[in-house]
PDB file of C-alpha atoms in Angstrom:
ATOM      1  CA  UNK A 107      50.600 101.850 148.141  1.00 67.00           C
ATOM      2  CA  UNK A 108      50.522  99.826 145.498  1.00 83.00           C
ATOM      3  CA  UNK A 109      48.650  97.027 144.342  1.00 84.00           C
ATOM      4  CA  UNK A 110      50.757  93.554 143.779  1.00 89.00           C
ATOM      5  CA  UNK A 111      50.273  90.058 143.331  1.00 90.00           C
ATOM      6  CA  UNK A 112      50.324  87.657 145.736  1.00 93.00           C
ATOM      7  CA  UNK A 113      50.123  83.636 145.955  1.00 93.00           C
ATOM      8  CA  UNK A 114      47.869  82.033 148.607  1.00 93.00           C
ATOM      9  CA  UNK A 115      48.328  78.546 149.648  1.00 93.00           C
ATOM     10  CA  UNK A 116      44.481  76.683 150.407  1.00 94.00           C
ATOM     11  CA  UNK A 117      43.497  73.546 151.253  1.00 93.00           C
ATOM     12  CA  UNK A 118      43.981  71.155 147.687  1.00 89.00           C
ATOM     13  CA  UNK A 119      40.820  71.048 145.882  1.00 90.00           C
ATOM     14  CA  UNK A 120      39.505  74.136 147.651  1.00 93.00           C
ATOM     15  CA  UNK A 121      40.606  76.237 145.034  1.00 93.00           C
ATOM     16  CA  UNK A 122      37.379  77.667 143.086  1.00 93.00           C
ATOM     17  CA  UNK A 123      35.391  77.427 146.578  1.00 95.00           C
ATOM     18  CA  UNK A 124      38.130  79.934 147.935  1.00 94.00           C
ATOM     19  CA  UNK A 125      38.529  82.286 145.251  1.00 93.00           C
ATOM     20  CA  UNK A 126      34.291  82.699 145.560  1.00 94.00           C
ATOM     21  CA  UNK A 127      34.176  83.138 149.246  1.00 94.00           C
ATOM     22  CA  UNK A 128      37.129  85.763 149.019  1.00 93.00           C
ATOM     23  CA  UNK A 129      35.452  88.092 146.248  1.00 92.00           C
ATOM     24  CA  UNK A 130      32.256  87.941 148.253  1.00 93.00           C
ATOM     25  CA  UNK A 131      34.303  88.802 151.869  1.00 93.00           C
ATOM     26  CA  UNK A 132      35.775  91.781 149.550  1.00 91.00           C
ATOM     27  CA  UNK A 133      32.536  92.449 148.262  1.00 91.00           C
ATOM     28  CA  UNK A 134      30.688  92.302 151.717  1.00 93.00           C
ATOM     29  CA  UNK A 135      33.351  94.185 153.772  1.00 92.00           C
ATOM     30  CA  UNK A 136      33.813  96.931 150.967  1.00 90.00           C
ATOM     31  CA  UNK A 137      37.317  96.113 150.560  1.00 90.00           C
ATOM     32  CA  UNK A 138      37.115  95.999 146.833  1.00 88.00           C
ATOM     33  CA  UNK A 139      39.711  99.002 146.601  1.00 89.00           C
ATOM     34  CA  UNK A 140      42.231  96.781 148.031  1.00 91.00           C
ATOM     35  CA  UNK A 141      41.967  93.325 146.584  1.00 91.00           C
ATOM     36  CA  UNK A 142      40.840  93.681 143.151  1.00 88.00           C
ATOM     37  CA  UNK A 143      41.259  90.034 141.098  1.00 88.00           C
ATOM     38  CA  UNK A 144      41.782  86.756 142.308  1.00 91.00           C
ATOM     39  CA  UNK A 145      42.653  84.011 139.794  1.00 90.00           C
ATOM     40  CA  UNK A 146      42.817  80.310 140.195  1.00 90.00           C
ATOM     41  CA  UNK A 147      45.831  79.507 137.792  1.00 89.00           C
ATOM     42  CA  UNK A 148      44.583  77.133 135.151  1.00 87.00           C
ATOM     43  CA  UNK A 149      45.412  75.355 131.775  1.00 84.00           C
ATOM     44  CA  UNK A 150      43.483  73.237 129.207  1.00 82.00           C
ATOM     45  CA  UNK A 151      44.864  70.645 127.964  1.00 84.00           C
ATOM     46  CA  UNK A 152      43.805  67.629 124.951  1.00 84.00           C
ATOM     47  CA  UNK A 153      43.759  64.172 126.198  1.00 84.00           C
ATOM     48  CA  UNK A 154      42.693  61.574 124.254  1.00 86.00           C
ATOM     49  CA  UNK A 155      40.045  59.204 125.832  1.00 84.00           C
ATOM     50  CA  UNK A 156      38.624  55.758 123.821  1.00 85.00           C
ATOM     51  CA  UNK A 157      39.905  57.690 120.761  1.00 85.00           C
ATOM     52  CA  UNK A 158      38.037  60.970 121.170  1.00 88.00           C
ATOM     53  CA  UNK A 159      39.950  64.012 121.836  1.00 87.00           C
ATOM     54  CA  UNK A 160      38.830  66.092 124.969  1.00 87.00           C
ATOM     55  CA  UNK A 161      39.324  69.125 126.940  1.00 85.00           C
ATOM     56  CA  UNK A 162      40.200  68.777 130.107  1.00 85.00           C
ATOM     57  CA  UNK A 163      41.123  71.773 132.574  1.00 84.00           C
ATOM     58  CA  UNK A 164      43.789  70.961 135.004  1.00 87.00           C
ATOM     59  CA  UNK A 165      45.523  73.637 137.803  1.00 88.00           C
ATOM     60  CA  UNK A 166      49.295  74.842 137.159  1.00 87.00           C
ATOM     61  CA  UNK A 167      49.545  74.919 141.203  1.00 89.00           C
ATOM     62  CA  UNK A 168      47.396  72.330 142.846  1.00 91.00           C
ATOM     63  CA  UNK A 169      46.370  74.140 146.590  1.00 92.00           C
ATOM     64  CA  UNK A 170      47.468  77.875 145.555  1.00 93.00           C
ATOM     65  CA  UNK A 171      45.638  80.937 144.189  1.00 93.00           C
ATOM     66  CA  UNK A 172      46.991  84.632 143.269  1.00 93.00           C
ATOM     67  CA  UNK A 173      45.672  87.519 144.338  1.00 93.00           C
ATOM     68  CA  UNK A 174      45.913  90.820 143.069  1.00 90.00           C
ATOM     69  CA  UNK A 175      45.750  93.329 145.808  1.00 91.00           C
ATOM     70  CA  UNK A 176      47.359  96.094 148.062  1.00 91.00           C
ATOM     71  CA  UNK A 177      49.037  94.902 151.123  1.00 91.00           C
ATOM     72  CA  UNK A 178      47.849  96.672 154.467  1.00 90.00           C
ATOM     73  CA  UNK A 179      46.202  95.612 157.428  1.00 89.00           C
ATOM     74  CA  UNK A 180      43.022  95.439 156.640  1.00 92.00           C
ATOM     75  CA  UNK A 181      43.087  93.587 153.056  1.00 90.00           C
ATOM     76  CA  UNK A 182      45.925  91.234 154.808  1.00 90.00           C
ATOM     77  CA  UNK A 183      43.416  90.318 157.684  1.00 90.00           C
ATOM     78  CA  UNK A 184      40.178  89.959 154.946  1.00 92.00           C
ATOM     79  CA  UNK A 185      42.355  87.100 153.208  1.00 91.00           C
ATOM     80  CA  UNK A 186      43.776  85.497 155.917  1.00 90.00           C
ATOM     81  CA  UNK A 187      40.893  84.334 157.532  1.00 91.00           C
ATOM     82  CA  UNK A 188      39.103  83.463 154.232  1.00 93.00           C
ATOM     83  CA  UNK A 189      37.888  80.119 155.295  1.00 93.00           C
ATOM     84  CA  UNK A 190      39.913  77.809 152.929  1.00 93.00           C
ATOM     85  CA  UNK A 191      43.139  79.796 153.445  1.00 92.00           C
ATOM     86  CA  UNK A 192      46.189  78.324 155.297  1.00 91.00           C
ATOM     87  CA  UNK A 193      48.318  81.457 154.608  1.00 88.00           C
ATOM     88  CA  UNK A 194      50.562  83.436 152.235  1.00 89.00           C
ATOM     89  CA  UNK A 195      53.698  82.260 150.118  1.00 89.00           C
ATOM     90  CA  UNK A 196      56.218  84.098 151.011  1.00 84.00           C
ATOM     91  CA  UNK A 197      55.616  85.076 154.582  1.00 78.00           C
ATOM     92  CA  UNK A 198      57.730  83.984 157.621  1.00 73.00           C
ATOM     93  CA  UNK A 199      54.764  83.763 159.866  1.00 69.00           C
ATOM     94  CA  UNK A 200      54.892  85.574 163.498  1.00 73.00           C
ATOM     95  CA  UNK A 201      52.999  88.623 161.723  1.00 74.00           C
ATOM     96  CA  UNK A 202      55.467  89.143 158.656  1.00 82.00           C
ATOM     97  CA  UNK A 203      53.327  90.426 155.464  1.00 86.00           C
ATOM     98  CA  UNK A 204      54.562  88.362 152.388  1.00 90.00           C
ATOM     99  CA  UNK A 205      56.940  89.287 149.244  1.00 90.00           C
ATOM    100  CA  UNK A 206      54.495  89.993 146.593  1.00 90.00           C
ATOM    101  CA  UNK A 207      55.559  88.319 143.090  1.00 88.00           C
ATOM    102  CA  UNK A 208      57.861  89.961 140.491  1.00 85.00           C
ATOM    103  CA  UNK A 209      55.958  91.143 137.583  1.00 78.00           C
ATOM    104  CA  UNK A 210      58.017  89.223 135.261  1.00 77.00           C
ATOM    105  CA  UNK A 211      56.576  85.856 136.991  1.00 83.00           C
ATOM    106  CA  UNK A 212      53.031  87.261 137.133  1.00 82.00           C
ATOM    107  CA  UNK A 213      53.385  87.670 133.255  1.00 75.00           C
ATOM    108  CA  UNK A 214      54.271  84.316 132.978  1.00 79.00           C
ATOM    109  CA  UNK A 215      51.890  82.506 134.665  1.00 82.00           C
ATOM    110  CA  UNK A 216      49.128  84.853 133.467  1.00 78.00           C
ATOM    111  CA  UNK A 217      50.157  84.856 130.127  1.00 74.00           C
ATOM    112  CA  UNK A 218      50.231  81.049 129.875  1.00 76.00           C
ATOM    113  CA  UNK A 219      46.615  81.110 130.327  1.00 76.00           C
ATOM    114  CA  UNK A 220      45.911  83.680 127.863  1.00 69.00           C
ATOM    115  CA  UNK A 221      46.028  86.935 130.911  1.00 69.00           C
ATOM    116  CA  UNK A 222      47.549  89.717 131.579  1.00 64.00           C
ATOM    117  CA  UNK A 223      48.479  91.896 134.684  1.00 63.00           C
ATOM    118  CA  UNK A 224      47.691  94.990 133.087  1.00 63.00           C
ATOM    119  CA  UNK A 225      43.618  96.035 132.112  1.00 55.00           C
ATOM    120  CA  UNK A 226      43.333  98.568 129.125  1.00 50.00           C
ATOM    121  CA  UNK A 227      41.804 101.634 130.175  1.00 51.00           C
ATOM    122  CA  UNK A 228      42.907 101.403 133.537  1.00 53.00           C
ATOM    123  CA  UNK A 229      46.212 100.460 133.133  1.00 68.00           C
ATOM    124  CA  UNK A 230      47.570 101.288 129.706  1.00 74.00           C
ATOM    125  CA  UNK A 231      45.467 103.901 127.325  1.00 75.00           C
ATOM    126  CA  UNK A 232      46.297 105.459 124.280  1.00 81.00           C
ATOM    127  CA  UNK A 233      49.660 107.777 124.133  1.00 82.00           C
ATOM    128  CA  UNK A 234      51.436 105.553 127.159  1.00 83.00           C
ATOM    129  CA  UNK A 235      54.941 104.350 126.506  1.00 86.00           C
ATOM    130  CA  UNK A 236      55.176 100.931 126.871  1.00 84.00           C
ATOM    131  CA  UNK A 237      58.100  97.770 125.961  1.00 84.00           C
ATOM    132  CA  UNK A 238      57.720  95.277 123.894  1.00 83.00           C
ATOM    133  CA  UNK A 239      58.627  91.714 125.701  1.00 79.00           C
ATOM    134  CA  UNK A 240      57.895  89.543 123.377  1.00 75.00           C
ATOM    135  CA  UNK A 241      57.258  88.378 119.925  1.00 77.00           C
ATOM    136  CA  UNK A 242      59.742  89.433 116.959  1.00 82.00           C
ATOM    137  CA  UNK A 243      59.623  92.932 118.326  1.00 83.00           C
ATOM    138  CA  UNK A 244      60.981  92.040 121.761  1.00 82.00           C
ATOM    139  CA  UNK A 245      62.753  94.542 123.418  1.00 83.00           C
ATOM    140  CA  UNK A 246      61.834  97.985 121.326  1.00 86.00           C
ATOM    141  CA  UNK A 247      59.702 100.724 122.829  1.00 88.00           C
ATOM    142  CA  UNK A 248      57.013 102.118 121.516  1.00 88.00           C
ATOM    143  CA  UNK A 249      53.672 104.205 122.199  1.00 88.00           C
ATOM    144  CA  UNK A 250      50.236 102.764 122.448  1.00 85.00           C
ATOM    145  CA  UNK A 251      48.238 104.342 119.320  1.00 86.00           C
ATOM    146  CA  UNK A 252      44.981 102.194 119.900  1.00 84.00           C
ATOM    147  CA  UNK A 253      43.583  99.413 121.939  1.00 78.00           C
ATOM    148  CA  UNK A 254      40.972  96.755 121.301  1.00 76.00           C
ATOM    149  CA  UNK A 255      39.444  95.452 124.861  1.00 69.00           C
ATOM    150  CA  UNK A 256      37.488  92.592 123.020  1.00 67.00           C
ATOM    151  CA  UNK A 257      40.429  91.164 121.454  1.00 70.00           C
ATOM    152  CA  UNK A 258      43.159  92.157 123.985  1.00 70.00           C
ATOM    153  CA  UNK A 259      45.175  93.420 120.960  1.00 79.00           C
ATOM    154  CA  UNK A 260      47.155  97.321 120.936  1.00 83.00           C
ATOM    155  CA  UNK A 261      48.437  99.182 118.275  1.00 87.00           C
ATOM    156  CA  UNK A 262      51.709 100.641 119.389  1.00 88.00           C
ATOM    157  CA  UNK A 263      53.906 102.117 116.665  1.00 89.00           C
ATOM    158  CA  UNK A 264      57.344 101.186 117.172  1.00 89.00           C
ATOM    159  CA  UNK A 265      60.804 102.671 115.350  1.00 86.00           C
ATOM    160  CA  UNK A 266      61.756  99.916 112.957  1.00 83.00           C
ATOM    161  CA  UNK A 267      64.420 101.391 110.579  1.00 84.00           C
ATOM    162  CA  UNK A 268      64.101 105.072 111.953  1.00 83.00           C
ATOM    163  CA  UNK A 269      60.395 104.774 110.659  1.00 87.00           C
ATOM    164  CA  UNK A 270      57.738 104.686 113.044  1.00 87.00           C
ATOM    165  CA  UNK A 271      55.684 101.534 112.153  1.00 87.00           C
ATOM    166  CA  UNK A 272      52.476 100.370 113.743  1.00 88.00           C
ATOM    167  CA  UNK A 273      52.388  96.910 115.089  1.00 88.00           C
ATOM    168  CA  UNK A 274      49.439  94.934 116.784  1.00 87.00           C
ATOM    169  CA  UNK A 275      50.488  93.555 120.373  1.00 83.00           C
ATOM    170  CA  UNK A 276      48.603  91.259 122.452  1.00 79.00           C
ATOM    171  CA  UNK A 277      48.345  92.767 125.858  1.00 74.00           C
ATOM    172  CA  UNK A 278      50.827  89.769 127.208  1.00 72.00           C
ATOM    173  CA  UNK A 279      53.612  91.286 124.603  1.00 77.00           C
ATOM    174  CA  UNK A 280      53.891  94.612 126.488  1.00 78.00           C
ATOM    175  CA  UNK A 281      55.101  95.604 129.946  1.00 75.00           C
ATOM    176  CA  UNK A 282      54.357  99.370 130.440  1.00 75.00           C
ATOM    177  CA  UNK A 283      57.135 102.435 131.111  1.00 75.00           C
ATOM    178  CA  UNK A 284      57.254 104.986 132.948  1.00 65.00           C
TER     179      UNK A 284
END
């Protein structure tokens, strides 16, 4: 199996509270090999207030949080009766496990806050072939040369021209092949 991501719906407001009491249930019940990352999708946005500019953060899905784990019976039960949690998007009910997301809309909504799906070094090392999905150089292939955890930035040389040609990819640019 696989791991995938999945949306969670929780009571509104609830969000941050749920997302701690689920890592420490995966923590406590040594199921940390089958959910791995739970996010609470975010943005930041500029308002101006009595002429100052500030920061404010403010939730993409009000009541929702992804998950990133792999669906079986005991991971399913561990997040289900998280306290906080009313269920999973996605599911029929009467017992049916939920459609996980597509990774095209997990790199969307993690990439809008700066994310990715993929880890380097887990994930996507040096030598792996990977596609380029966006930027100018959307839609070429290439193969990872170098990678920069701190900055979230690869090297991948590319063909541009019949030339290979090194180009530096933020982890959200690349979607790995196989």
């Amino acid at each position: 199996m696989q791991k995938e991501w999945y949306v969670v719906n929780t009571y509104s407001g609830h969000e941050n509270k749920v997302k701690e009491k689920l890592e420490m249930r995966a923590s406590s019940m040594g199921m940390e090999d089958y959910i791995y990352r739970v996010v609470v999708p975010e943005q930041t946005e500029v308002e101006v207030k009595d002429g100052k500019q500030v920061e404010k953060v403010k939730k993409m899905f009000p009541g929702y949080i992804l998950v990133e784990m792999v669906m079986n019976d005991e991971a399913w039960f561990v997040v289900r009766n998280t306290p906080g949690v009313t269920g999973f998007i996605g599911s029929s009910g009467k017992g049916a496990k939920p459609f996980p997301l597509t990774p095209m809309e997990v790199d969307k909504i993690l990439g809008s806050m700066g994310m990715s799906r993929l880890s380097m070094g887990n994930e996507v090392a040096v030598d792996d072939k990977v596609k380029v999905i966006g930027g100018p150089f959307g839609g070429m292939f290439g193969t990872v040369k170098s990678y920069d955890v701190a900055s979230g930035t690869l090297e991948v040389a590319v063909d541009l021209f019949g030339q290979e040609t090194i180009v530096e990819l933020a982890l959200t640019e690349i979607e790995k092949t196989m």
